[in-house]
Amino acid sequence: MTYIIAEPCVDLIDKACIEECPVDCIYEGNRMLYIHPDECVDCGACEPVCPVEAIFYEDDVPEQWRDYISANYDFFDDLGSPGGASKVGKIEKDAGVVVGLPPRENAH
Ligand code: F3S
Ligand code: F3S
């Protein structure tokens, strides 16, 4: 199991969650952040600090954002387990479900 970031993060990327993660497993894509499902230790520290409530325990992702579960997993298919987001920096890609979204004008 892992925590999952969903659509409210897109184009906002507040990054409050990054500060809370004890294992540095929240990675930055172009339009949102992604939690590494194998590196996440399910501590739950990130979930309450997101100002737009974009983070959910995998089993609790709302129905309309269920696609973000596989999106968070798939994001790391070609990255493996880097073992720390800060040393990787921004990754110039997004999950397919995010690429197709129109710009979220109110995000900033
Ligand atoms: Fe995104 Fe919320 Fe983190 S907006 S960057 S999931 S604090
Ligand atoms: Fe990190 Fe814990 Fe969230 S390991 S991604 S802060 S659940």
XYZ file of C-alpha atoms and ligand atoms in Angstrom:
122
model
C 0.000 0.000 0.000
C 0.993 3.604 -0.433
C -0.370 7.083 -0.254
C -1.544 8.576 -3.549
C -1.629 12.140 -4.853
C -4.726 13.014 -6.901
C -5.956 15.722 -9.248
C -6.131 18.709 -6.853
C -2.316 18.825 -6.939
C -2.211 19.379 -10.709
C -0.743 22.804 -11.607
C -0.684 23.793 -7.933
C 2.227 21.797 -6.510
C 2.140 23.411 -3.079
C 4.998 21.146 -1.889
C 4.022 21.268 1.789
C 3.902 17.489 1.605
C 7.578 17.227 0.671
C 8.627 18.844 3.934
C 6.784 16.203 5.954
C 7.911 13.023 4.242
C 10.539 11.261 6.384
C 11.810 9.127 3.489
C 11.869 11.754 0.711
C 9.639 9.669 -1.549
C 7.497 12.432 -3.111
C 8.803 13.122 -6.627
C 8.140 16.126 -8.831
C 6.773 15.777 -12.345
C 5.823 18.610 -14.680
C 2.322 19.304 -13.379
C 2.003 17.394 -10.119
C 3.900 15.370 -7.564
C 3.927 11.573 -7.355
C 4.507 9.314 -4.364
C 6.820 6.363 -4.941
C 4.696 3.334 -4.011
C 7.645 1.186 -2.927
C 9.492 3.878 -1.002
C 6.451 5.280 0.860
C 6.291 3.898 4.401
C 2.600 4.725 4.863
C 3.307 7.066 7.762
C 0.504 9.437 6.786
C 2.478 12.583 7.620
C 1.958 14.150 4.196
C -1.806 13.758 4.015
C -3.018 16.431 6.482
C -0.653 19.194 5.341
C -1.805 19.428 1.727
C -3.897 22.630 1.515
C -6.127 21.211 -1.228
C -6.504 17.701 0.225
C -4.909 16.000 -2.766
C -3.353 13.133 -0.789
C -5.161 9.936 0.182
C -4.348 6.512 1.499
C -4.560 4.174 -1.474
C -7.773 2.530 -0.257
C -9.412 5.890 0.393
C -8.926 7.621 -2.959
C -12.313 9.060 -4.002
C -14.018 7.304 -6.903
C -13.519 10.147 -9.400
C -9.767 10.064 -8.860
C -9.168 6.304 -8.858
C -7.101 6.686 -12.065
C -4.448 8.458 -10.010
C -3.621 5.234 -8.201
C -2.267 3.563 -11.334
C -0.892 6.930 -12.480
C 1.285 7.159 -9.360
C 2.508 3.594 -9.849
C 3.095 3.947 -13.594
C 5.060 7.176 -13.195
C 7.918 5.147 -11.732
C 7.921 2.315 -14.279
C 11.014 3.598 -16.052
C 12.610 5.206 -13.002
C 12.912 2.231 -10.693
C 13.474 3.151 -7.070
C 15.797 6.190 -6.966
C 15.793 6.193 -3.151
C 15.251 9.907 -2.668
C 13.399 12.648 -4.532
C 15.620 15.577 -3.603
C 18.640 14.212 -5.417
C 16.566 13.448 -8.522
C 14.937 16.861 -8.858
C 12.164 17.636 -11.296
C 11.292 14.838 -13.718
C 10.175 16.205 -17.067
C 7.079 14.087 -17.608
C 3.616 13.361 -16.255
C 1.248 10.440 -16.081
C -1.103 10.093 -19.053
C -4.142 11.028 -16.985
C -2.483 14.358 -16.182
C -1.119 15.165 -19.640
C -4.644 15.238 -21.048
C -6.033 17.670 -18.489
C -6.681 21.285 -19.501
C -4.624 23.852 -17.559
C -6.054 24.480 -14.115
C -6.278 28.271 -14.192
C -7.254 28.687 -10.562
C -4.416 26.615 -9.254
C -2.110 29.496 -8.442
Fe 0.512 18.752 -4.286
Fe -0.611 19.073 -1.972
Fe 1.822 18.242 -2.060
S -0.848 20.390 -3.750
S 2.620 19.210 -3.878
S 0.053 17.163 -2.836
S 1.006 19.632 -0.609
Fe 6.025 10.018 2.679
Fe 4.690 9.121 4.703
Fe 3.481 10.431 2.798
S 6.317 8.103 3.691
S 4.651 10.010 1.008
S 4.963 11.238 4.184
S 2.716 8.672 3.846
